[in-house]
mmCIF file of C-alpha atoms and ligand atoms in Angstrom:
data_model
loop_
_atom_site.group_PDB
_atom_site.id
_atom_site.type_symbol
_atom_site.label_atom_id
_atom_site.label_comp_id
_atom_site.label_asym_id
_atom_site.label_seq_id
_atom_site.Cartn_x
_atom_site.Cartn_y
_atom_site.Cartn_z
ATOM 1 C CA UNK A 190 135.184 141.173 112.717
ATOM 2 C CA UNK A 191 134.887 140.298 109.277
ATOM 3 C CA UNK A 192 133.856 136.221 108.494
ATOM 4 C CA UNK A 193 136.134 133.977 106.618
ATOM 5 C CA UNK A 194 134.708 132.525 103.157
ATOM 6 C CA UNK A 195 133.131 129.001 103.670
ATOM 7 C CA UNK A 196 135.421 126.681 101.616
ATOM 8 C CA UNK A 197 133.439 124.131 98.662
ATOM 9 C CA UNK A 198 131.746 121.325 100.338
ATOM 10 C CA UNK A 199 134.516 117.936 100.139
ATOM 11 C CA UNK A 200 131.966 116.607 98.296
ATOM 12 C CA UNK A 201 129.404 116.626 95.310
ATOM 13 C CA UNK A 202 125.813 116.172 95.654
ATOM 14 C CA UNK A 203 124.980 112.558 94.351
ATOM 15 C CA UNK A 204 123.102 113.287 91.326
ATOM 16 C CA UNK A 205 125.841 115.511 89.525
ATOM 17 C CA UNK A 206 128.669 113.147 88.072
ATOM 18 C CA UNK A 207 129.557 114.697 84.683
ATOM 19 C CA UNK A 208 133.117 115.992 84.509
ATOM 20 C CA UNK A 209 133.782 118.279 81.503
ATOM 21 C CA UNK A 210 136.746 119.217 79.207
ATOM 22 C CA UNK A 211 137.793 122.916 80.129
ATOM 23 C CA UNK A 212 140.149 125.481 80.251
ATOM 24 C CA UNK A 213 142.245 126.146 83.291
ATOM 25 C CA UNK A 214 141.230 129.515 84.740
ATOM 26 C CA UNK A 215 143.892 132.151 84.870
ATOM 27 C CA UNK A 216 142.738 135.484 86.297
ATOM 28 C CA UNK A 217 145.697 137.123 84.230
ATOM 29 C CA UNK A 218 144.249 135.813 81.075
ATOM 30 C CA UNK A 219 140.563 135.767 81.453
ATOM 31 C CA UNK A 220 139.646 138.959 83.812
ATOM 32 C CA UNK A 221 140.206 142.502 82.535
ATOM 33 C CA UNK A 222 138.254 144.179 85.551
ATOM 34 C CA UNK A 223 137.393 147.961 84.991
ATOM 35 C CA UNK A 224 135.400 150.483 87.141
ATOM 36 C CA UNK A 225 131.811 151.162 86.480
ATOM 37 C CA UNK A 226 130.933 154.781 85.064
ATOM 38 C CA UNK A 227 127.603 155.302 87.192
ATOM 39 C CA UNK A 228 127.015 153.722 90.381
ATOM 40 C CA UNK A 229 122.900 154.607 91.797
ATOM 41 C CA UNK A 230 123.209 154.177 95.118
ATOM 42 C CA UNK A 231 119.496 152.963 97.030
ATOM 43 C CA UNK A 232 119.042 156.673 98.226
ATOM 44 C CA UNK A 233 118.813 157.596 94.293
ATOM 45 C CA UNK A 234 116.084 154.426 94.098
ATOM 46 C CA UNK A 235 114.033 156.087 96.889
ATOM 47 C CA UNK A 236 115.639 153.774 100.277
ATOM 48 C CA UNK A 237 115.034 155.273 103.079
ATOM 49 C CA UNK A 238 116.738 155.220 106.659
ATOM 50 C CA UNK A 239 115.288 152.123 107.890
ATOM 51 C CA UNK A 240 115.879 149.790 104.723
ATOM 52 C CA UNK A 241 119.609 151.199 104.175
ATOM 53 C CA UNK A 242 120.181 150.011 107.518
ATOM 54 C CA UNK A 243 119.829 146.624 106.588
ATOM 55 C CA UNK A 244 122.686 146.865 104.482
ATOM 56 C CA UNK A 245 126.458 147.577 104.891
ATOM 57 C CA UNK A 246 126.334 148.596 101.056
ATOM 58 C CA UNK A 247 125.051 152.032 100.066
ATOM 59 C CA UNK A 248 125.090 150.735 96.126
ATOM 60 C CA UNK A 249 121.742 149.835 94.365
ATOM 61 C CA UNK A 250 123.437 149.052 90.761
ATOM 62 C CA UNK A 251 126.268 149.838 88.711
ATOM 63 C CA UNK A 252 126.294 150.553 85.062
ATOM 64 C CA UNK A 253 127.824 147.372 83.086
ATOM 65 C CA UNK A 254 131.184 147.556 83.166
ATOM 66 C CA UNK A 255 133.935 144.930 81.639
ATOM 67 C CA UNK A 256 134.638 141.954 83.735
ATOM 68 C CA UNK A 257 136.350 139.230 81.423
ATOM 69 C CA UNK A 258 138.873 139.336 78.547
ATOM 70 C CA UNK A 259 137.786 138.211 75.062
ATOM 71 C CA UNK A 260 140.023 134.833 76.004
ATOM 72 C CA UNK A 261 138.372 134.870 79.157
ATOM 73 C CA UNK A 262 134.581 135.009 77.459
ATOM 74 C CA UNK A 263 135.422 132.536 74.702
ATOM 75 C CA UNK A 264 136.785 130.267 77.686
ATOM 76 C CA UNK A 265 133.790 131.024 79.614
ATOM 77 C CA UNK A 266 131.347 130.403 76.517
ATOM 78 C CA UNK A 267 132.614 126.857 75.531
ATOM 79 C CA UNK A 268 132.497 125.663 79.111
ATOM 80 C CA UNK A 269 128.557 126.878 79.299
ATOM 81 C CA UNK A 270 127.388 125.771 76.232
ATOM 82 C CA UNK A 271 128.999 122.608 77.398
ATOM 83 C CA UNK A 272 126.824 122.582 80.905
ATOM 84 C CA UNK A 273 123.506 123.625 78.757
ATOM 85 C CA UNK A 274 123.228 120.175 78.327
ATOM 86 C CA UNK A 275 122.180 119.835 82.193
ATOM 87 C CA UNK A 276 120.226 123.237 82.405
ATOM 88 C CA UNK A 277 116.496 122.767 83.695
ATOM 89 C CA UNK A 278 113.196 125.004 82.721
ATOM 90 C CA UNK A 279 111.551 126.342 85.617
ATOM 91 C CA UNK A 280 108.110 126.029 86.498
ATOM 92 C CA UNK A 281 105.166 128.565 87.583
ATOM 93 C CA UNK A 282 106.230 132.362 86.689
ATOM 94 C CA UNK A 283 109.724 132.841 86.521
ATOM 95 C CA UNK A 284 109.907 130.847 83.143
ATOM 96 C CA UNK A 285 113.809 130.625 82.593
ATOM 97 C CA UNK A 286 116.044 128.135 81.804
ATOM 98 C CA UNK A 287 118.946 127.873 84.163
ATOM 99 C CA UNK A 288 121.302 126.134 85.738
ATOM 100 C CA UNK A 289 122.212 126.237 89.703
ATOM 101 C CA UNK A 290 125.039 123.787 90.252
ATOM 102 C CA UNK A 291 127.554 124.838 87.862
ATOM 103 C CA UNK A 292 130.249 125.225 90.610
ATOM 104 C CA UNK A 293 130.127 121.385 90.964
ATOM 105 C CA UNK A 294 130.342 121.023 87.308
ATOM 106 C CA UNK A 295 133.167 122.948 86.050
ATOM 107 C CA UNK A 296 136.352 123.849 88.116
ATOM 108 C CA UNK A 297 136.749 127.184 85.120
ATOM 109 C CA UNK A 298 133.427 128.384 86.481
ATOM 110 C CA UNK A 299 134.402 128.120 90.670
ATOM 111 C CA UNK A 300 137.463 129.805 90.228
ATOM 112 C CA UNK A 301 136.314 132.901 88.073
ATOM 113 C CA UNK A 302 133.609 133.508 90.477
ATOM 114 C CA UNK A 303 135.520 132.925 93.692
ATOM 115 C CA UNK A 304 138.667 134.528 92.391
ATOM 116 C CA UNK A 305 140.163 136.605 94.775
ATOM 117 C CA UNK A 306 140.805 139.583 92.200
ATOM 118 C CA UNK A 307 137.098 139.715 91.342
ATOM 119 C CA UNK A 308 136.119 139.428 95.057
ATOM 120 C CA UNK A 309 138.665 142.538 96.169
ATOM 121 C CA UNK A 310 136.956 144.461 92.763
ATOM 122 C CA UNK A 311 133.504 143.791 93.582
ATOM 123 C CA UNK A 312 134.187 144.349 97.661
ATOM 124 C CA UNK A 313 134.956 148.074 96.639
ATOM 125 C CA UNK A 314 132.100 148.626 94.391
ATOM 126 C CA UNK A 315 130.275 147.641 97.462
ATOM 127 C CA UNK A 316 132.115 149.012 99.813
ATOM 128 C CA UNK A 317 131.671 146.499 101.862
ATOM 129 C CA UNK A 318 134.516 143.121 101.813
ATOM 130 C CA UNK A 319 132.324 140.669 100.348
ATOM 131 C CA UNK A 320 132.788 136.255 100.147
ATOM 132 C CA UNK A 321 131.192 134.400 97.966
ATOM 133 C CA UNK A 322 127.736 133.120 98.769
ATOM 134 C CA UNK A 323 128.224 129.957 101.231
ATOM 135 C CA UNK A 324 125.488 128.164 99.082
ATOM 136 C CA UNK A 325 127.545 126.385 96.140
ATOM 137 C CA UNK A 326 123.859 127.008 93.979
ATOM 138 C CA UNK A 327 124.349 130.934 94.530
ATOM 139 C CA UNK A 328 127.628 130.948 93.464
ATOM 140 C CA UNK A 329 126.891 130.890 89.751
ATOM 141 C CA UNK A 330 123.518 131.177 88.723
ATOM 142 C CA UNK A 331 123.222 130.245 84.791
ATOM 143 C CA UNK A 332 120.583 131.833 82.949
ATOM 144 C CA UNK A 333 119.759 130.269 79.104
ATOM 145 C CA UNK A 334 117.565 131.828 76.559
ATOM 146 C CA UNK A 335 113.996 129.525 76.476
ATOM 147 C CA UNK A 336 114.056 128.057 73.263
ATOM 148 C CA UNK A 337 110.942 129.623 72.266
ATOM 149 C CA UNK A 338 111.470 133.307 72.102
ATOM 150 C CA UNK A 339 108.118 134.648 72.728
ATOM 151 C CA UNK A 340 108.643 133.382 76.456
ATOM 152 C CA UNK A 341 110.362 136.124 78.750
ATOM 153 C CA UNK A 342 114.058 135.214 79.500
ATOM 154 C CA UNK A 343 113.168 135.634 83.115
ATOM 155 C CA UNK A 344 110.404 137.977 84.444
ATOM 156 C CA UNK A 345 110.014 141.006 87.338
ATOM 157 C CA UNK A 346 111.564 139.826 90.226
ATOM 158 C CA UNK A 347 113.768 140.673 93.274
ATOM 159 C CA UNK A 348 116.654 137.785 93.952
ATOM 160 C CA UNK A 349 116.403 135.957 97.032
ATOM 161 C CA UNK A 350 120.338 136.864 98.091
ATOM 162 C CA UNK A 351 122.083 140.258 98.620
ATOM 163 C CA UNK A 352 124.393 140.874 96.260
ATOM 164 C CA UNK A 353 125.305 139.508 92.659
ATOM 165 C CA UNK A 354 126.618 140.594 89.504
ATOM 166 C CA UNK A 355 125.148 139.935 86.165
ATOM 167 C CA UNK A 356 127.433 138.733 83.172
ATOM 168 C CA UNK A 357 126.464 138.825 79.619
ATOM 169 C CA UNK A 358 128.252 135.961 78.162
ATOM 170 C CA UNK A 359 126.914 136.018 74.504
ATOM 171 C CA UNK A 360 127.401 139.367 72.464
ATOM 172 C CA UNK A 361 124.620 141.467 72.844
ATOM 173 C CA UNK A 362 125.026 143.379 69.786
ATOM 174 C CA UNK A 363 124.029 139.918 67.950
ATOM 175 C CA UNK A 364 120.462 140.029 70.042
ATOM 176 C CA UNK A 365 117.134 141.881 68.690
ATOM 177 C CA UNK A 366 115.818 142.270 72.556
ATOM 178 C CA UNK A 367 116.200 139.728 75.774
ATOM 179 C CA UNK A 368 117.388 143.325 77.408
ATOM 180 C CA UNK A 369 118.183 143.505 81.377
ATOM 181 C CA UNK A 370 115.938 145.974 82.634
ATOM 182 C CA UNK A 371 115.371 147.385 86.189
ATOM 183 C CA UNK A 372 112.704 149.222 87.985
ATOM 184 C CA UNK A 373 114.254 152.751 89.293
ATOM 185 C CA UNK A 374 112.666 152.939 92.871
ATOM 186 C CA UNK A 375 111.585 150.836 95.708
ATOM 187 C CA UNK A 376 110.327 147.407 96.558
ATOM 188 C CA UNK A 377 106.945 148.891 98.188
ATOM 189 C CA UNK A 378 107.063 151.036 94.672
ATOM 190 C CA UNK A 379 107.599 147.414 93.348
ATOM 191 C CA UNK A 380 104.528 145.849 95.697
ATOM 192 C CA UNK A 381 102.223 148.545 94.925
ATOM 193 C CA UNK A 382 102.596 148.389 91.447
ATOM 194 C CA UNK A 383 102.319 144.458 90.999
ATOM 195 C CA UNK A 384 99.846 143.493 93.922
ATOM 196 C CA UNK A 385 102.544 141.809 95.367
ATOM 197 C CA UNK A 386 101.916 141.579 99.521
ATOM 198 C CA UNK A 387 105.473 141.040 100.333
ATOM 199 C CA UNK A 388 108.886 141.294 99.780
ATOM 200 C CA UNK A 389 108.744 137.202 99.235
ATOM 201 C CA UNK A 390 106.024 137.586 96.663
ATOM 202 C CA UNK A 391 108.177 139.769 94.694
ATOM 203 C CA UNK A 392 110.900 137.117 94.277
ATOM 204 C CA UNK A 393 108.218 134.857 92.456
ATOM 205 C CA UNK A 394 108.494 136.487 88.925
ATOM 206 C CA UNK A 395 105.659 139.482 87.504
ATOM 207 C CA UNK A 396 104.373 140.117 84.090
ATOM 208 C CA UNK A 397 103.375 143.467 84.938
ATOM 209 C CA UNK A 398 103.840 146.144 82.202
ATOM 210 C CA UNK A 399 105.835 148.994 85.219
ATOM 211 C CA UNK A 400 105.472 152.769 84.029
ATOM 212 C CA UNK A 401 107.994 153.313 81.214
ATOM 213 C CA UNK A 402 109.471 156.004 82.575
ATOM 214 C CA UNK A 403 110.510 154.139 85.525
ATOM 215 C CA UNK A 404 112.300 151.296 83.668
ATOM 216 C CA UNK A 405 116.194 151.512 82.905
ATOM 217 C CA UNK A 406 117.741 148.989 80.546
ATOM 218 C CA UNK A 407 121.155 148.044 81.394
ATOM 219 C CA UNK A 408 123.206 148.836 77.952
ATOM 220 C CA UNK A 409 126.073 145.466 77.622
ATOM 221 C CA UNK A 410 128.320 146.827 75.339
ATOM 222 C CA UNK A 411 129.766 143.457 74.657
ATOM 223 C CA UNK A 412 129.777 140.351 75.513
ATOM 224 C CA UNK A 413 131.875 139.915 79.192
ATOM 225 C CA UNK A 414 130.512 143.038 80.765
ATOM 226 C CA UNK A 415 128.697 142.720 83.842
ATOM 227 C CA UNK A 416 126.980 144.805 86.375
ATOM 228 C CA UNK A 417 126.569 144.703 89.862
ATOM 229 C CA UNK A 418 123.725 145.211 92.361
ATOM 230 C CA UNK A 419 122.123 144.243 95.810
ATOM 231 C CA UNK A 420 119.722 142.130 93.971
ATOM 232 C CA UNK A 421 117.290 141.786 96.463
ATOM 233 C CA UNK A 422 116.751 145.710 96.719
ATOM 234 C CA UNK A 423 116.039 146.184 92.738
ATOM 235 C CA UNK A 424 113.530 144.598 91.026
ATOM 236 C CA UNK A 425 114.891 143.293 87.208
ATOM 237 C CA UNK A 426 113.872 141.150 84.682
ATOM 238 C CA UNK A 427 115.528 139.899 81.443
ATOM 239 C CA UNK A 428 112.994 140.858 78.865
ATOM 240 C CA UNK A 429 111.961 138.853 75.537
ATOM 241 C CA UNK A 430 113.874 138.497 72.699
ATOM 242 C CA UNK A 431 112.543 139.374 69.583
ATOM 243 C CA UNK A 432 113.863 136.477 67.583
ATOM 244 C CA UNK A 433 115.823 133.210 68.588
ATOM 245 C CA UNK A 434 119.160 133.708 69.824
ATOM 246 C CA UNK A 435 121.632 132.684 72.524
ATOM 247 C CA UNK A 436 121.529 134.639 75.459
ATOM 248 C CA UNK A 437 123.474 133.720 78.316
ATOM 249 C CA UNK A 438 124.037 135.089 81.533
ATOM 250 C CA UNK A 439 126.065 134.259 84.695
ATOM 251 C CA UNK A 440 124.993 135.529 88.026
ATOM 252 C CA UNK A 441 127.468 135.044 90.515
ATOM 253 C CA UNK A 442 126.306 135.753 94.239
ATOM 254 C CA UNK A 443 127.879 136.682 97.108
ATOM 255 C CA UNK A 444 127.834 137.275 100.962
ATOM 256 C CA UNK A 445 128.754 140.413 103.013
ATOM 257 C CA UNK A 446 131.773 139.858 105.163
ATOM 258 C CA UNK A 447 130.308 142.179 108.072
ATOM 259 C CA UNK A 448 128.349 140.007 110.013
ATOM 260 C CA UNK A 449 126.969 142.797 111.912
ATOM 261 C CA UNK A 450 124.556 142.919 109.372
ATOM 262 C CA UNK A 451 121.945 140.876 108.886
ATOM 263 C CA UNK A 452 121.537 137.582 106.333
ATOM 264 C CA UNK A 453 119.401 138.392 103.618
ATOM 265 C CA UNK A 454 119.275 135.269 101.893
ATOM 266 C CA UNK A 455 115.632 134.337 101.491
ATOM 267 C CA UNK A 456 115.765 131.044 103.444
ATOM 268 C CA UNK A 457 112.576 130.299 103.817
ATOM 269 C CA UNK A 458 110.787 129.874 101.144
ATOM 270 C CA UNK A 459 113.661 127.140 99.966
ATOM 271 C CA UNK A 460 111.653 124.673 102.168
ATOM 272 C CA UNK A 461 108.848 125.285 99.441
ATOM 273 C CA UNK A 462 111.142 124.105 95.850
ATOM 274 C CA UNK A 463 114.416 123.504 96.606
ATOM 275 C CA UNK A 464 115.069 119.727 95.751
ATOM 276 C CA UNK A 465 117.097 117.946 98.996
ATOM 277 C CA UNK A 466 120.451 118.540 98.356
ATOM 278 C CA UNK A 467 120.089 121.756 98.720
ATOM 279 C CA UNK A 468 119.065 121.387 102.460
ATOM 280 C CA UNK A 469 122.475 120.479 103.076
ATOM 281 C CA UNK A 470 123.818 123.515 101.583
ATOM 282 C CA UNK A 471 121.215 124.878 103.637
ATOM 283 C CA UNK A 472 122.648 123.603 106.544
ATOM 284 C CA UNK A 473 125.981 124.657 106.194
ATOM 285 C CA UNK A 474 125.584 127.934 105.569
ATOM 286 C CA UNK A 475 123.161 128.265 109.073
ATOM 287 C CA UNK A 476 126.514 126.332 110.430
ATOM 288 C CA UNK A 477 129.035 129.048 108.536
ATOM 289 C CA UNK A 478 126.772 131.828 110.091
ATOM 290 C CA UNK A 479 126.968 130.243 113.701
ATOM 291 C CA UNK A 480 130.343 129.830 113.663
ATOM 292 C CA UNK A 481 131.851 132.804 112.355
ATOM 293 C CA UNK A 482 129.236 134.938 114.666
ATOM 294 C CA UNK A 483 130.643 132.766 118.143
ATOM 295 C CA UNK A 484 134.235 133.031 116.900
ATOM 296 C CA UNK A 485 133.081 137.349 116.911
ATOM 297 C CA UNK A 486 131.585 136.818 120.204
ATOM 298 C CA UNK A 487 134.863 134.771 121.768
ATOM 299 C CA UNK A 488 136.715 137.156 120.501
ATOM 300 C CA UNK A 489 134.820 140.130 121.644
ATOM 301 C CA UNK A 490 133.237 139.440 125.296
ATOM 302 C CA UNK A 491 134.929 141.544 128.146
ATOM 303 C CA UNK A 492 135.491 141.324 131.548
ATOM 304 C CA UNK A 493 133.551 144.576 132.415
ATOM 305 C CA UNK A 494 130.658 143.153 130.893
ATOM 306 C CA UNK A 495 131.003 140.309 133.842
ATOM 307 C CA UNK A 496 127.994 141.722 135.641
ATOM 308 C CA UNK A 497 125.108 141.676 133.326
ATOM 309 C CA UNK A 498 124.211 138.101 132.803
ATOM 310 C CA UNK A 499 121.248 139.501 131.168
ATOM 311 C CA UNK A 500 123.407 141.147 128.211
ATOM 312 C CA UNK A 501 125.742 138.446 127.969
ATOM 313 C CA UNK A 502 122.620 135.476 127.251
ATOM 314 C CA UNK A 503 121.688 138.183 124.715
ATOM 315 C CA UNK A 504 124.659 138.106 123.368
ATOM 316 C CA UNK A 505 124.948 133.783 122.809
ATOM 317 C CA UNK A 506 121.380 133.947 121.646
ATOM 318 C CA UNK A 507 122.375 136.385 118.742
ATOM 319 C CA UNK A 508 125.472 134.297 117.626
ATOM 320 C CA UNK A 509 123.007 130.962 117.061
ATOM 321 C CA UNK A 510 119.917 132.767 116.339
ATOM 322 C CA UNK A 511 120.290 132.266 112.587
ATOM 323 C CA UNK A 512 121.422 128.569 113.520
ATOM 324 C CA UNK A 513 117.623 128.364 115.334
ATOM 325 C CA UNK A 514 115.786 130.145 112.764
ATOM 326 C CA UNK A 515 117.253 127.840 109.937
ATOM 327 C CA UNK A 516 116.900 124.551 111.687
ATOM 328 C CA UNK A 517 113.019 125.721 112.198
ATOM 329 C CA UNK A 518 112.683 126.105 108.842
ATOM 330 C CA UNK A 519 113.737 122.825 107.998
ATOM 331 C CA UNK A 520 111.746 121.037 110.712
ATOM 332 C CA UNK A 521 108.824 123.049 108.784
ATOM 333 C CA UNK A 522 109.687 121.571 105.457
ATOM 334 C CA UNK A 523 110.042 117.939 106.969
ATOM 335 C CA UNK A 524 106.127 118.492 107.806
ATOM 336 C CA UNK A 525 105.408 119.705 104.429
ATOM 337 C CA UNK A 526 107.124 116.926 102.975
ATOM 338 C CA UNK A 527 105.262 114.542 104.950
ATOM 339 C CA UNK A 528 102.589 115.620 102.877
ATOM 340 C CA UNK A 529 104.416 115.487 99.372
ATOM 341 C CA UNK A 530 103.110 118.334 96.925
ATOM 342 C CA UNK A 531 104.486 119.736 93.725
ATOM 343 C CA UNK A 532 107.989 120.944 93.884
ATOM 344 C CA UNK A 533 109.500 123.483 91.584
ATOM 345 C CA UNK A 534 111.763 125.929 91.540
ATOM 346 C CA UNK A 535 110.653 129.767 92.575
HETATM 347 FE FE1 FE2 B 283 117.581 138.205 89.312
#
């Protein structure tokens, strides 16, 4: 059984009250979807067995491949320089300057990334039907050049969701470096090489120089190509530039479908930065994940499984376990918060 989308909250969360002047999106207009020329699948980056199983897409990343119109990137360009305006810099090691809400913000930027043409195209890349991400701040990551140029654009690091796509918004022709690079091989390749001791740790942003000859740059041949990837299988960073420039990238995330599969999203550590309203996003997604997996199990349960009571508790305890495991993690971040420390994005 495949999950239905979760729809935009009714609501926005309290601090964001700017509306903006934008284009209508019109996926006739502004998408011009093509087929990536290479697709390395995680077998190619070294996966084995046990960590493709976690997935119900065999794809590591795709070459870049063109994703919106020239109308669409000049639509797509006004309304983000627009939203700069609101983008934050991050603290500790990842170093970029981004912006997470820009689905509240800007209707143009919730309909290109939950447009159903881009879903189907991106669902057969994967080969998997994908939704998009039931956390709004996943649904269109914004990534801004730092003003000063000898800063990275965003270090090593492995994204705390499953799959996303990344844009190039700007022309990259008009760049001297900033250059999306990824690490062919594993995350334990990843660990070993950075001192990282987990698959968390690698989320947090490295500065280690990797072995050249294990480090691909994605080629944008203009501005409104994107690639995809399972984001939290590769490790990528967006390099320096070389001398000021405007560099902007979207990063729309998404969900599988296939429930069968387990979440990937990197819950956890949210309790550590994320600022409270993203603990209600939080908590609808656990919700989204709870009720699509007991609408399976409805749907599903036999009669000739009557006689194992056993199998059948197993069963209800599977549907809500992500419901559980969530609302622990929050409980654990109301005790941290008792005890207010820093907070900063990751
Ligand atoms: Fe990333």
């Amino acid at each position: 059984m495949l999950a239905e989308a979760l729809a935009m909250p009714a609501t926005r969360p309290g601090h964001i009250t700017r509306q903006i002047e934008e284009p209508r999106f019109d996926p006739a207009r502004h998408l011009a979807l093509t087929w990536p020329e290479r697709i390395t699948s995680l077998a190619d980056f070294g996966y084995g067995a046990a960590d493709r199983a976690r997935t119900p897409s065999p794809v590591a990343i795709t070459s870049p491949f063109r994703l919106l119109s020239d109308e669409g990137v000049a639509a797509l360009e006004s309304v983000l320089q627009v939203l700069k305006q609101d983008a934050v810099v991050a603290q500790r090691k990842r170093l970029s300057v981004f912006l997470a809400g820009g689905v509240y913000r800007s209707r143009f930027l919730r309909d290109l990334v939950r447009a159903p043409e881009l879903l189907d195209h991106l669902s057969a890349i994967a080969g998997t039907p994908l939704a998009p991400h039931p956390m709004p701040q996943y649904q269109a990551y914004v990534n801004y050049a730092p003003a000063d140029p000898t800063k990275a654009v965003d270090n090593w690091h492995v994204d705390s969701l499953g799959f996303d796509a990344v844009m190039m918004v700007n022309d990259p022709r008009k760049l001297k470096g900033g250059r999306f690079q990824y690490f062919h091989g594993t995350r334990e390749e990843a660990m070993a090489l950075t001192g990282a001791r987990d698959e968390i740790e690698l989320t947090h942003g490295w500065t280690t120089e990797l072995p050249a000859n294990r480090v691909i740059s994605a080629e944008f041949p203009a501005a409104g190509y994107a690639f995809f990837m399972q984001g939290d299988y590769v490790f990528h960073r967006a390099g320096q530039l070389e001398e000021p420039g405007d560099r902007i990238t979207v990063v729309p995330g998404y969900i599988a479908r296939d429930l069968a599969w387990p979440d990937r999203t990197k819950t956890a550590k949210m309790q550590l930065w994320a600022p409270d309203h993203i603990m209600v996003e939080l908590t609808r997604h656990a919700a989204w994940l709870g009720r699509e997996k007991l609408a399976g199990l409805i749907e599903q349960v036999q009669f000739d499984e009557a006689g194992d009571r056993r199998a059948l508790a197993e069963k209800l305890e599977a549907a809500v376990a992500d419901v559980l495991r969530i609302a622990g993690e929050l409980r654990q971040g109301a005790a941290m918060h008792a005890s207010p420390k820093d907070r900063s994005p990751g």
